[in-house]
Amino acid sequence: MITQGGRKAGQLERQTVLGVAAQLLLLALLGWTVGLGPVGWLTGTLFGVTVCAVLLRSGKPGLGPADKVTLARATLVGGVTALVADAGGGAHIGATVAMTTCALMLDFVDGLVARRTGTASSLGARFDMEVDAFLLLVLSIYLAFALGPWVIAIGGMRYAFVAAARVLPWMNAPLPPSFARKTVAALQGIVLLVATAGVLPGFVNVTLVALALTSLVWSFTRDVVWLWQSRPRCGRVGSVPAARYPGRSRATLP
């Protein structure tokens, strides 16, 4: 979603400064309303600065309309991260659920904006995916306090995939588009949000999260098997013709 069109020099720098300012403003609001200690402030600030630093390293002159939505979503994820880091399993549920809900809703909006404005790009899609993955990781850590450490597998699986791809180059090959993969990915955020809200009995939350994890394991396993079986056809990483899977992304979150 980071656009390919030309922009005047310095625009991205100004946009990232505004991004950091928005993150600090959200942290201040959380501190005033629900309370935020030093750990939360440090974690939230570090998250916001890191996101903007990565965007600056992209080499693009500016953020497009969809990228700005994704950056706003990243700011909300930074707020959730700050609350969880500050209070662990005792994070303020109301604020955590509210920001997570908004972040998940904006996940639909930024894709819609990218398509409507014709500003979608592979780099922007990667930015969007990284925000999604980190939110799942944070929610998994939060729920681990109540449901057990096994929940962290939901948030950690994508990072394990990336780590494995560093030593197994064939795992970097492009994957074909998959409605099932997208559905499983969307399911993770919804289930973790419901479990975080605590509106259902404990055993129901455990069951739902376990089913979500099972579907995620299935999705990753299916993709890994496909990549393994496609090794002779893919050859070296990046050798798959781009026209074979139009609009596809690299192997990432299912």
PDB file of C-alpha atoms in Angstrom:
ATOM      1  CA  MET A   1       0.000   0.000   0.000  1.00  0.00           C
ATOM      2  CA  ILE A   2       3.019   2.252  -0.113  1.00  0.00           C
ATOM      3  CA  THR A   3       2.417   4.023  -3.359  1.00  0.00           C
ATOM      4  CA  GLN A   4       4.623   4.026  -6.378  1.00  0.00           C
ATOM      5  CA  GLY A   5       3.758   7.527  -7.550  1.00  0.00           C
ATOM      6  CA  GLY A   6       6.094  10.474  -7.221  1.00  0.00           C
ATOM      7  CA  ARG A   7       5.944  12.760  -4.177  1.00  0.00           C
ATOM      8  CA  LYS A   8       7.869  15.820  -3.215  1.00  0.00           C
ATOM      9  CA  ALA A   9      10.998  15.283  -1.134  1.00  0.00           C
ATOM     10  CA  GLY A  10      10.531  15.224   2.605  1.00  0.00           C
ATOM     11  CA  GLN A  11       6.881  14.219   2.582  1.00  0.00           C
ATOM     12  CA  LEU A  12       7.510  10.780   4.078  1.00  0.00           C
ATOM     13  CA  GLU A  13       9.634  12.319   6.828  1.00  0.00           C
ATOM     14  CA  ARG A  14       6.820  14.688   7.788  1.00  0.00           C
ATOM     15  CA  GLN A  15       4.285  11.886   7.702  1.00  0.00           C
ATOM     16  CA  THR A  16       6.353   9.656   9.965  1.00  0.00           C
ATOM     17  CA  VAL A  17       6.884  12.503  12.432  1.00  0.00           C
ATOM     18  CA  LEU A  18       3.117  12.900  12.553  1.00  0.00           C
ATOM     19  CA  GLY A  19       2.879   9.146  13.073  1.00  0.00           C
ATOM     20  CA  VAL A  20       5.143   9.279  16.116  1.00  0.00           C
ATOM     21  CA  ALA A  21       3.237  12.308  17.417  1.00  0.00           C
ATOM     22  CA  ALA A  22      -0.055  10.425  17.042  1.00  0.00           C
ATOM     23  CA  GLN A  23       1.397   7.484  18.958  1.00  0.00           C
ATOM     24  CA  LEU A  24       2.538   9.735  21.797  1.00  0.00           C
ATOM     25  CA  LEU A  25      -0.850  11.457  21.862  1.00  0.00           C
ATOM     26  CA  LEU A  26      -2.628   8.107  22.154  1.00  0.00           C
ATOM     27  CA  LEU A  27      -0.299   7.044  24.961  1.00  0.00           C
ATOM     28  CA  ALA A  28      -0.989  10.310  26.771  1.00  0.00           C
ATOM     29  CA  LEU A  29      -4.730   9.736  26.381  1.00  0.00           C
ATOM     30  CA  LEU A  30      -4.386   6.224  27.780  1.00  0.00           C
ATOM     31  CA  GLY A  31      -2.309   7.537  30.659  1.00  0.00           C
ATOM     32  CA  TRP A  32      -4.949  10.107  31.486  1.00  0.00           C
ATOM     33  CA  THR A  33      -7.971   7.793  31.175  1.00  0.00           C
ATOM     34  CA  VAL A  34      -6.919   4.306  32.296  1.00  0.00           C
ATOM     35  CA  GLY A  35      -3.416   4.841  33.612  1.00  0.00           C
ATOM     36  CA  LEU A  36      -0.165   3.950  31.900  1.00  0.00           C
ATOM     37  CA  GLY A  37       3.084   3.308  33.727  1.00  0.00           C
ATOM     38  CA  PRO A  38       6.702   3.750  32.591  1.00  0.00           C
ATOM     39  CA  VAL A  39       6.871   0.304  30.967  1.00  0.00           C
ATOM     40  CA  GLY A  40       3.783   1.033  28.902  1.00  0.00           C
ATOM     41  CA  TRP A  41       5.086   4.425  27.857  1.00  0.00           C
ATOM     42  CA  LEU A  42       8.464   3.004  26.886  1.00  0.00           C
ATOM     43  CA  THR A  43       6.997   0.073  24.957  1.00  0.00           C
ATOM     44  CA  GLY A  44       4.408   2.153  23.121  1.00  0.00           C
ATOM     45  CA  THR A  45       6.930   4.836  22.205  1.00  0.00           C
ATOM     46  CA  LEU A  46       9.454   2.263  21.009  1.00  0.00           C
ATOM     47  CA  PHE A  47       6.789   0.621  18.869  1.00  0.00           C
ATOM     48  CA  GLY A  48       5.760   3.895  17.239  1.00  0.00           C
ATOM     49  CA  VAL A  49       9.334   4.979  16.568  1.00  0.00           C
ATOM     50  CA  THR A  50      10.225   1.565  15.147  1.00  0.00           C
ATOM     51  CA  VAL A  51       7.259   1.543  12.767  1.00  0.00           C
ATOM     52  CA  CYS A  52       8.113   4.987  11.450  1.00  0.00           C
ATOM     53  CA  ALA A  53      11.824   4.148  11.164  1.00  0.00           C
ATOM     54  CA  VAL A  54      10.989   1.098   9.053  1.00  0.00           C
ATOM     55  CA  LEU A  55       8.789   3.227   6.809  1.00  0.00           C
ATOM     56  CA  LEU A  56      11.616   5.720   6.339  1.00  0.00           C
ATOM     57  CA  ARG A  57      13.911   2.897   5.259  1.00  0.00           C
ATOM     58  CA  SER A  58      11.441   1.882   2.551  1.00  0.00           C
ATOM     59  CA  GLY A  59      12.909   4.521   0.275  1.00  0.00           C
ATOM     60  CA  LYS A  60       9.497   5.699  -0.889  1.00  0.00           C
ATOM     61  CA  PRO A  61       8.813   9.436  -1.101  1.00  0.00           C
ATOM     62  CA  GLY A  62       5.473   9.360   0.693  1.00  0.00           C
ATOM     63  CA  LEU A  63       2.520   7.410   2.034  1.00  0.00           C
ATOM     64  CA  GLY A  64      -0.574   6.940  -0.073  1.00  0.00           C
ATOM     65  CA  PRO A  65      -4.171   7.062   1.175  1.00  0.00           C
ATOM     66  CA  ALA A  66      -4.275   3.392   2.160  1.00  0.00           C
ATOM     67  CA  ASP A  67      -0.877   3.607   3.855  1.00  0.00           C
ATOM     68  CA  LYS A  68      -2.144   6.392   6.067  1.00  0.00           C
ATOM     69  CA  VAL A  69      -5.013   4.178   7.188  1.00  0.00           C
ATOM     70  CA  THR A  70      -2.540   1.388   7.937  1.00  0.00           C
ATOM     71  CA  LEU A  71      -0.360   3.819   9.896  1.00  0.00           C
ATOM     72  CA  ALA A  72      -3.404   4.851  11.939  1.00  0.00           C
ATOM     73  CA  ARG A  73      -4.074   1.171  12.590  1.00  0.00           C
ATOM     74  CA  ALA A  74      -0.456   0.708  13.657  1.00  0.00           C
ATOM     75  CA  THR A  75      -0.927   3.546  16.145  1.00  0.00           C
ATOM     76  CA  LEU A  76      -3.839   1.667  17.710  1.00  0.00           C
ATOM     77  CA  VAL A  77      -1.749  -1.505  17.843  1.00  0.00           C
ATOM     78  CA  GLY A  78       0.919   0.528  19.628  1.00  0.00           C
ATOM     79  CA  GLY A  79      -1.665   1.492  22.226  1.00  0.00           C
ATOM     80  CA  VAL A  80      -2.691  -2.130  22.744  1.00  0.00           C
ATOM     81  CA  THR A  81       0.965  -3.105  23.016  1.00  0.00           C
ATOM     82  CA  ALA A  82       1.568  -0.437  25.642  1.00  0.00           C
ATOM     83  CA  LEU A  83      -1.357  -1.596  27.787  1.00  0.00           C
ATOM     84  CA  VAL A  84      -0.351  -5.255  27.634  1.00  0.00           C
ATOM     85  CA  ALA A  85       3.296  -4.474  28.373  1.00  0.00           C
ATOM     86  CA  ASP A  86       2.317  -2.241  31.271  1.00  0.00           C
ATOM     87  CA  ALA A  87      -0.137  -4.552  33.008  1.00  0.00           C
ATOM     88  CA  GLY A  88       0.233  -7.982  31.365  1.00  0.00           C
ATOM     89  CA  GLY A  89      -2.888 -10.038  31.992  1.00  0.00           C
ATOM     90  CA  GLY A  90      -4.345  -7.155  33.996  1.00  0.00           C
ATOM     91  CA  ALA A  91      -4.409  -4.739  31.068  1.00  0.00           C
ATOM     92  CA  HIS A  92      -7.485  -2.504  30.940  1.00  0.00           C
ATOM     93  CA  ILE A  93      -9.932  -4.701  29.038  1.00  0.00           C
ATOM     94  CA  GLY A  94     -12.237  -1.918  27.866  1.00  0.00           C
ATOM     95  CA  ALA A  95      -9.493   0.127  26.225  1.00  0.00           C
ATOM     96  CA  THR A  96      -7.763  -2.957  24.845  1.00  0.00           C
ATOM     97  CA  VAL A  97     -10.945  -4.283  23.246  1.00  0.00           C
ATOM     98  CA  ALA A  98     -11.935  -0.873  21.864  1.00  0.00           C
ATOM     99  CA  MET A  99      -8.585  -0.257  20.173  1.00  0.00           C
ATOM    100  CA  THR A 100      -8.364  -3.821  18.881  1.00  0.00           C
ATOM    101  CA  THR A 101     -11.856  -3.576  17.403  1.00  0.00           C
ATOM    102  CA  CYS A 102     -10.979  -0.348  15.616  1.00  0.00           C
ATOM    103  CA  ALA A 103      -7.712  -1.834  14.350  1.00  0.00           C
ATOM    104  CA  LEU A 104      -9.478  -4.881  12.913  1.00  0.00           C
ATOM    105  CA  MET A 105     -12.117  -2.708  11.250  1.00  0.00           C
ATOM    106  CA  LEU A 106      -9.451  -0.498   9.696  1.00  0.00           C
ATOM    107  CA  ASP A 107      -7.802  -3.622   8.315  1.00  0.00           C
ATOM    108  CA  PHE A 108     -10.777  -3.871   5.964  1.00  0.00           C
ATOM    109  CA  VAL A 109     -10.785  -0.142   5.263  1.00  0.00           C
ATOM    110  CA  ASP A 110      -7.154   0.180   4.153  1.00  0.00           C
ATOM    111  CA  GLY A 111      -7.535  -2.617   1.609  1.00  0.00           C
ATOM    112  CA  LEU A 112     -10.712  -1.021   0.283  1.00  0.00           C
ATOM    113  CA  VAL A 113      -9.031   2.381   0.019  1.00  0.00           C
ATOM    114  CA  ALA A 114      -6.043   0.867  -1.794  1.00  0.00           C
ATOM    115  CA  ARG A 115      -8.294  -0.737  -4.396  1.00  0.00           C
ATOM    116  CA  ARG A 116     -10.525   2.303  -4.823  1.00  0.00           C
ATOM    117  CA  THR A 117      -7.601   4.701  -5.254  1.00  0.00           C
ATOM    118  CA  GLY A 118      -5.393   2.341  -7.257  1.00  0.00           C
ATOM    119  CA  THR A 119      -2.500   2.818  -4.827  1.00  0.00           C
ATOM    120  CA  ALA A 120      -1.940  -0.795  -3.768  1.00  0.00           C
ATOM    121  CA  SER A 121       1.649  -2.065  -3.810  1.00  0.00           C
ATOM    122  CA  SER A 122       3.570  -5.092  -2.586  1.00  0.00           C
ATOM    123  CA  LEU A 123       5.435  -2.964  -0.044  1.00  0.00           C
ATOM    124  CA  GLY A 124       2.206  -1.536   1.305  1.00  0.00           C
ATOM    125  CA  ALA A 125       0.715  -5.016   1.547  1.00  0.00           C
ATOM    126  CA  ARG A 126       3.771  -6.051   3.567  1.00  0.00           C
ATOM    127  CA  PHE A 127       3.275  -3.084   5.904  1.00  0.00           C
ATOM    128  CA  ASP A 128      -0.369  -4.072   6.358  1.00  0.00           C
ATOM    129  CA  MET A 129       0.544  -7.699   7.026  1.00  0.00           C
ATOM    130  CA  GLU A 130       3.220  -6.834   9.590  1.00  0.00           C
ATOM    131  CA  VAL A 131       0.741  -4.728  11.558  1.00  0.00           C
ATOM    132  CA  ASP A 132      -1.731  -7.628  11.504  1.00  0.00           C
ATOM    133  CA  ALA A 133       0.891 -10.129  12.632  1.00  0.00           C
ATOM    134  CA  PHE A 134       2.115  -7.982  15.505  1.00  0.00           C
ATOM    135  CA  LEU A 135      -1.412  -7.372  16.781  1.00  0.00           C
ATOM    136  CA  LEU A 136      -2.010 -11.132  16.865  1.00  0.00           C
ATOM    137  CA  LEU A 137       1.238 -11.608  18.769  1.00  0.00           C
ATOM    138  CA  VAL A 138       0.321  -8.997  21.386  1.00  0.00           C
ATOM    139  CA  LEU A 139      -3.189 -10.381  21.872  1.00  0.00           C
ATOM    140  CA  SER A 140      -1.765 -13.893  22.146  1.00  0.00           C
ATOM    141  CA  ILE A 141       0.603 -12.782  24.883  1.00  0.00           C
ATOM    142  CA  TYR A 142      -2.251 -11.058  26.707  1.00  0.00           C
ATOM    143  CA  LEU A 143      -4.445 -14.164  26.580  1.00  0.00           C
ATOM    144  CA  ALA A 144      -1.574 -16.411  27.634  1.00  0.00           C
ATOM    145  CA  PHE A 145      -1.951 -15.042  31.168  1.00  0.00           C
ATOM    146  CA  ALA A 146      -5.494 -16.415  31.342  1.00  0.00           C
ATOM    147  CA  LEU A 147      -5.533 -19.385  28.967  1.00  0.00           C
ATOM    148  CA  GLY A 148      -1.952 -20.598  29.078  1.00  0.00           C
ATOM    149  CA  PRO A 149       1.261 -20.087  27.094  1.00  0.00           C
ATOM    150  CA  TRP A 150       0.062 -22.320  24.248  1.00  0.00           C
ATOM    151  CA  VAL A 151      -1.980 -19.387  22.932  1.00  0.00           C
ATOM    152  CA  ILE A 152       1.243 -17.587  21.973  1.00  0.00           C
ATOM    153  CA  ALA A 153       1.586 -20.105  19.140  1.00  0.00           C
ATOM    154  CA  ILE A 154      -1.064 -18.131  17.245  1.00  0.00           C
ATOM    155  CA  GLY A 155       0.964 -14.941  17.310  1.00  0.00           C
ATOM    156  CA  GLY A 156       4.330 -16.641  16.990  1.00  0.00           C
ATOM    157  CA  MET A 157       3.624 -18.962  14.083  1.00  0.00           C
ATOM    158  CA  ARG A 158       4.091 -16.378  11.369  1.00  0.00           C
ATOM    159  CA  TYR A 159       7.431 -15.316  12.867  1.00  0.00           C
ATOM    160  CA  ALA A 160       8.488 -18.953  13.073  1.00  0.00           C
ATOM    161  CA  PHE A 161       7.647 -19.281   9.375  1.00  0.00           C
ATOM    162  CA  VAL A 162       9.802 -16.266   8.532  1.00  0.00           C
ATOM    163  CA  ALA A 163      12.678 -17.620  10.625  1.00  0.00           C
ATOM    164  CA  ALA A 164      12.439 -20.988   8.875  1.00  0.00           C
ATOM    165  CA  ALA A 165      12.439 -19.282   5.486  1.00  0.00           C
ATOM    166  CA  ARG A 166      15.806 -17.718   6.288  1.00  0.00           C
ATOM    167  CA  VAL A 167      17.436 -21.147   6.389  1.00  0.00           C
ATOM    168  CA  LEU A 168      15.132 -22.853   3.860  1.00  0.00           C
ATOM    169  CA  PRO A 169      15.093 -20.581   0.781  1.00  0.00           C
ATOM    170  CA  TRP A 170      12.396 -22.622  -0.968  1.00  0.00           C
ATOM    171  CA  MET A 171       9.925 -21.334   1.641  1.00  0.00           C
ATOM    172  CA  ASN A 172      10.342 -17.823   0.198  1.00  0.00           C
ATOM    173  CA  ALA A 173       8.637 -18.758  -3.057  1.00  0.00           C
ATOM    174  CA  PRO A 174       5.320 -17.034  -3.871  1.00  0.00           C
ATOM    175  CA  LEU A 175       2.102 -18.709  -2.813  1.00  0.00           C
ATOM    176  CA  PRO A 176      -1.027 -18.778  -4.972  1.00  0.00           C
ATOM    177  CA  PRO A 177      -3.965 -16.675  -3.771  1.00  0.00           C
ATOM    178  CA  SER A 178      -6.191 -18.554  -1.346  1.00  0.00           C
ATOM    179  CA  PHE A 179      -9.588 -17.621   0.045  1.00  0.00           C
ATOM    180  CA  ALA A 180      -9.093 -20.208   2.785  1.00  0.00           C
ATOM    181  CA  ARG A 181      -5.825 -18.568   3.846  1.00  0.00           C
ATOM    182  CA  LYS A 182      -7.483 -15.157   4.066  1.00  0.00           C
ATOM    183  CA  THR A 183     -10.421 -16.580   6.004  1.00  0.00           C
ATOM    184  CA  VAL A 184      -8.173 -18.305   8.527  1.00  0.00           C
ATOM    185  CA  ALA A 185      -6.150 -15.112   8.977  1.00  0.00           C
ATOM    186  CA  ALA A 186      -9.269 -13.034   9.609  1.00  0.00           C
ATOM    187  CA  LEU A 187     -10.574 -15.660  12.016  1.00  0.00           C
ATOM    188  CA  GLN A 188      -7.526 -15.340  14.277  1.00  0.00           C
ATOM    189  CA  GLY A 189      -8.069 -11.669  15.028  1.00  0.00           C
ATOM    190  CA  ILE A 190     -11.799 -12.054  15.608  1.00  0.00           C
ATOM    191  CA  VAL A 191     -11.396 -15.023  17.947  1.00  0.00           C
ATOM    192  CA  LEU A 192      -8.613 -13.370  19.935  1.00  0.00           C
ATOM    193  CA  LEU A 193     -10.714 -10.218  20.249  1.00  0.00           C
ATOM    194  CA  VAL A 194     -13.720 -12.167  21.553  1.00  0.00           C
ATOM    195  CA  ALA A 195     -11.546 -14.059  24.018  1.00  0.00           C
ATOM    196  CA  THR A 196      -9.919 -10.823  25.172  1.00  0.00           C
ATOM    197  CA  ALA A 197     -13.311  -9.209  25.760  1.00  0.00           C
ATOM    198  CA  GLY A 198     -14.202 -12.029  28.145  1.00  0.00           C
ATOM    199  CA  VAL A 199     -17.877 -11.967  27.214  1.00  0.00           C
ATOM    200  CA  LEU A 200     -18.041 -15.763  26.936  1.00  0.00           C
ATOM    201  CA  PRO A 201     -17.435 -18.449  29.569  1.00  0.00           C
ATOM    202  CA  GLY A 202     -13.832 -19.509  30.027  1.00  0.00           C
ATOM    203  CA  PHE A 203     -14.229 -22.971  28.531  1.00  0.00           C
ATOM    204  CA  VAL A 204     -15.846 -21.452  25.426  1.00  0.00           C
ATOM    205  CA  ASN A 205     -12.908 -19.076  24.998  1.00  0.00           C
ATOM    206  CA  VAL A 206     -10.466 -21.963  25.307  1.00  0.00           C
ATOM    207  CA  THR A 207     -12.398 -23.962  22.725  1.00  0.00           C
ATOM    208  CA  LEU A 208     -12.613 -21.085  20.253  1.00  0.00           C
ATOM    209  CA  VAL A 209      -8.940 -20.193  20.567  1.00  0.00           C
ATOM    210  CA  ALA A 210      -7.946 -23.849  20.236  1.00  0.00           C
ATOM    211  CA  LEU A 211     -10.028 -24.156  17.067  1.00  0.00           C
ATOM    212  CA  ALA A 212      -8.484 -20.966  15.697  1.00  0.00           C
ATOM    213  CA  LEU A 213      -5.003 -22.306  16.393  1.00  0.00           C
ATOM    214  CA  THR A 214      -5.897 -25.617  14.756  1.00  0.00           C
ATOM    215  CA  SER A 215      -7.072 -23.835  11.612  1.00  0.00           C
ATOM    216  CA  LEU A 216      -3.881 -21.779  11.577  1.00  0.00           C
ATOM    217  CA  VAL A 217      -1.702 -24.877  11.882  1.00  0.00           C
ATOM    218  CA  TRP A 218      -3.664 -26.455   9.040  1.00  0.00           C
ATOM    219  CA  SER A 219      -3.228 -23.366   6.854  1.00  0.00           C
ATOM    220  CA  PHE A 220       0.501 -23.099   7.482  1.00  0.00           C
ATOM    221  CA  THR A 221       0.989 -26.825   6.988  1.00  0.00           C
ATOM    222  CA  ARG A 222      -0.875 -26.744   3.695  1.00  0.00           C
ATOM    223  CA  ASP A 223       1.258 -23.859   2.442  1.00  0.00           C
ATOM    224  CA  VAL A 224       4.522 -25.452   3.552  1.00  0.00           C
ATOM    225  CA  VAL A 225       3.572 -28.704   1.834  1.00  0.00           C
ATOM    226  CA  TRP A 226       2.701 -26.784  -1.334  1.00  0.00           C
ATOM    227  CA  LEU A 227       6.027 -24.951  -1.237  1.00  0.00           C
ATOM    228  CA  TRP A 228       7.906 -28.207  -0.675  1.00  0.00           C
ATOM    229  CA  GLN A 229       6.160 -29.975  -3.520  1.00  0.00           C
ATOM    230  CA  SER A 230       6.716 -26.992  -5.817  1.00  0.00           C
ATOM    231  CA  ARG A 231      10.469 -26.806  -5.261  1.00  0.00           C
ATOM    232  CA  PRO A 232      11.423 -28.403  -8.624  1.00  0.00           C
ATOM    233  CA  ARG A 233       9.119 -26.010 -10.473  1.00  0.00           C
ATOM    234  CA  CYS A 234      10.127 -22.938  -8.484  1.00  0.00           C
ATOM    235  CA  GLY A 235      13.857 -23.508  -8.697  1.00  0.00           C
ATOM    236  CA  ARG A 236      15.723 -20.637  -7.151  1.00  0.00           C
ATOM    237  CA  VAL A 237      13.835 -18.134  -4.994  1.00  0.00           C
ATOM    238  CA  GLY A 238      12.053 -15.584  -7.123  1.00  0.00           C
ATOM    239  CA  SER A 239      12.109 -17.723 -10.295  1.00  0.00           C
ATOM    240  CA  VAL A 240       8.327 -18.194 -10.416  1.00  0.00           C
ATOM    241  CA  PRO A 241       6.935 -15.991 -13.190  1.00  0.00           C
ATOM    242  CA  ALA A 242       5.070 -13.011 -11.776  1.00  0.00           C
ATOM    243  CA  ALA A 243       2.212 -13.562 -14.218  1.00  0.00           C
ATOM    244  CA  ARG A 244       1.510 -17.000 -12.795  1.00  0.00           C
ATOM    245  CA  TYR A 245      -0.200 -15.649  -9.698  1.00  0.00           C
ATOM    246  CA  PRO A 246      -1.356 -12.112 -10.394  1.00  0.00           C
ATOM    247  CA  GLY A 247      -1.802 -10.086  -7.249  1.00  0.00           C
ATOM    248  CA  ARG A 248      -0.191 -12.702  -5.039  1.00  0.00           C
ATOM    249  CA  SER A 249       2.015 -11.887  -2.067  1.00  0.00           C
ATOM    250  CA  ARG A 250       5.029 -13.601  -0.622  1.00  0.00           C
ATOM    251  CA  ALA A 251       4.487 -16.443   1.798  1.00  0.00           C
ATOM    252  CA  THR A 252       3.444 -14.735   4.992  1.00  0.00           C
ATOM    253  CA  LEU A 253       0.510 -14.810   7.369  1.00  0.00           C
ATOM    254  CA  PRO A 254      -2.075 -17.241   6.013  1.00  0.00           C
TER     255      PRO A 254
END
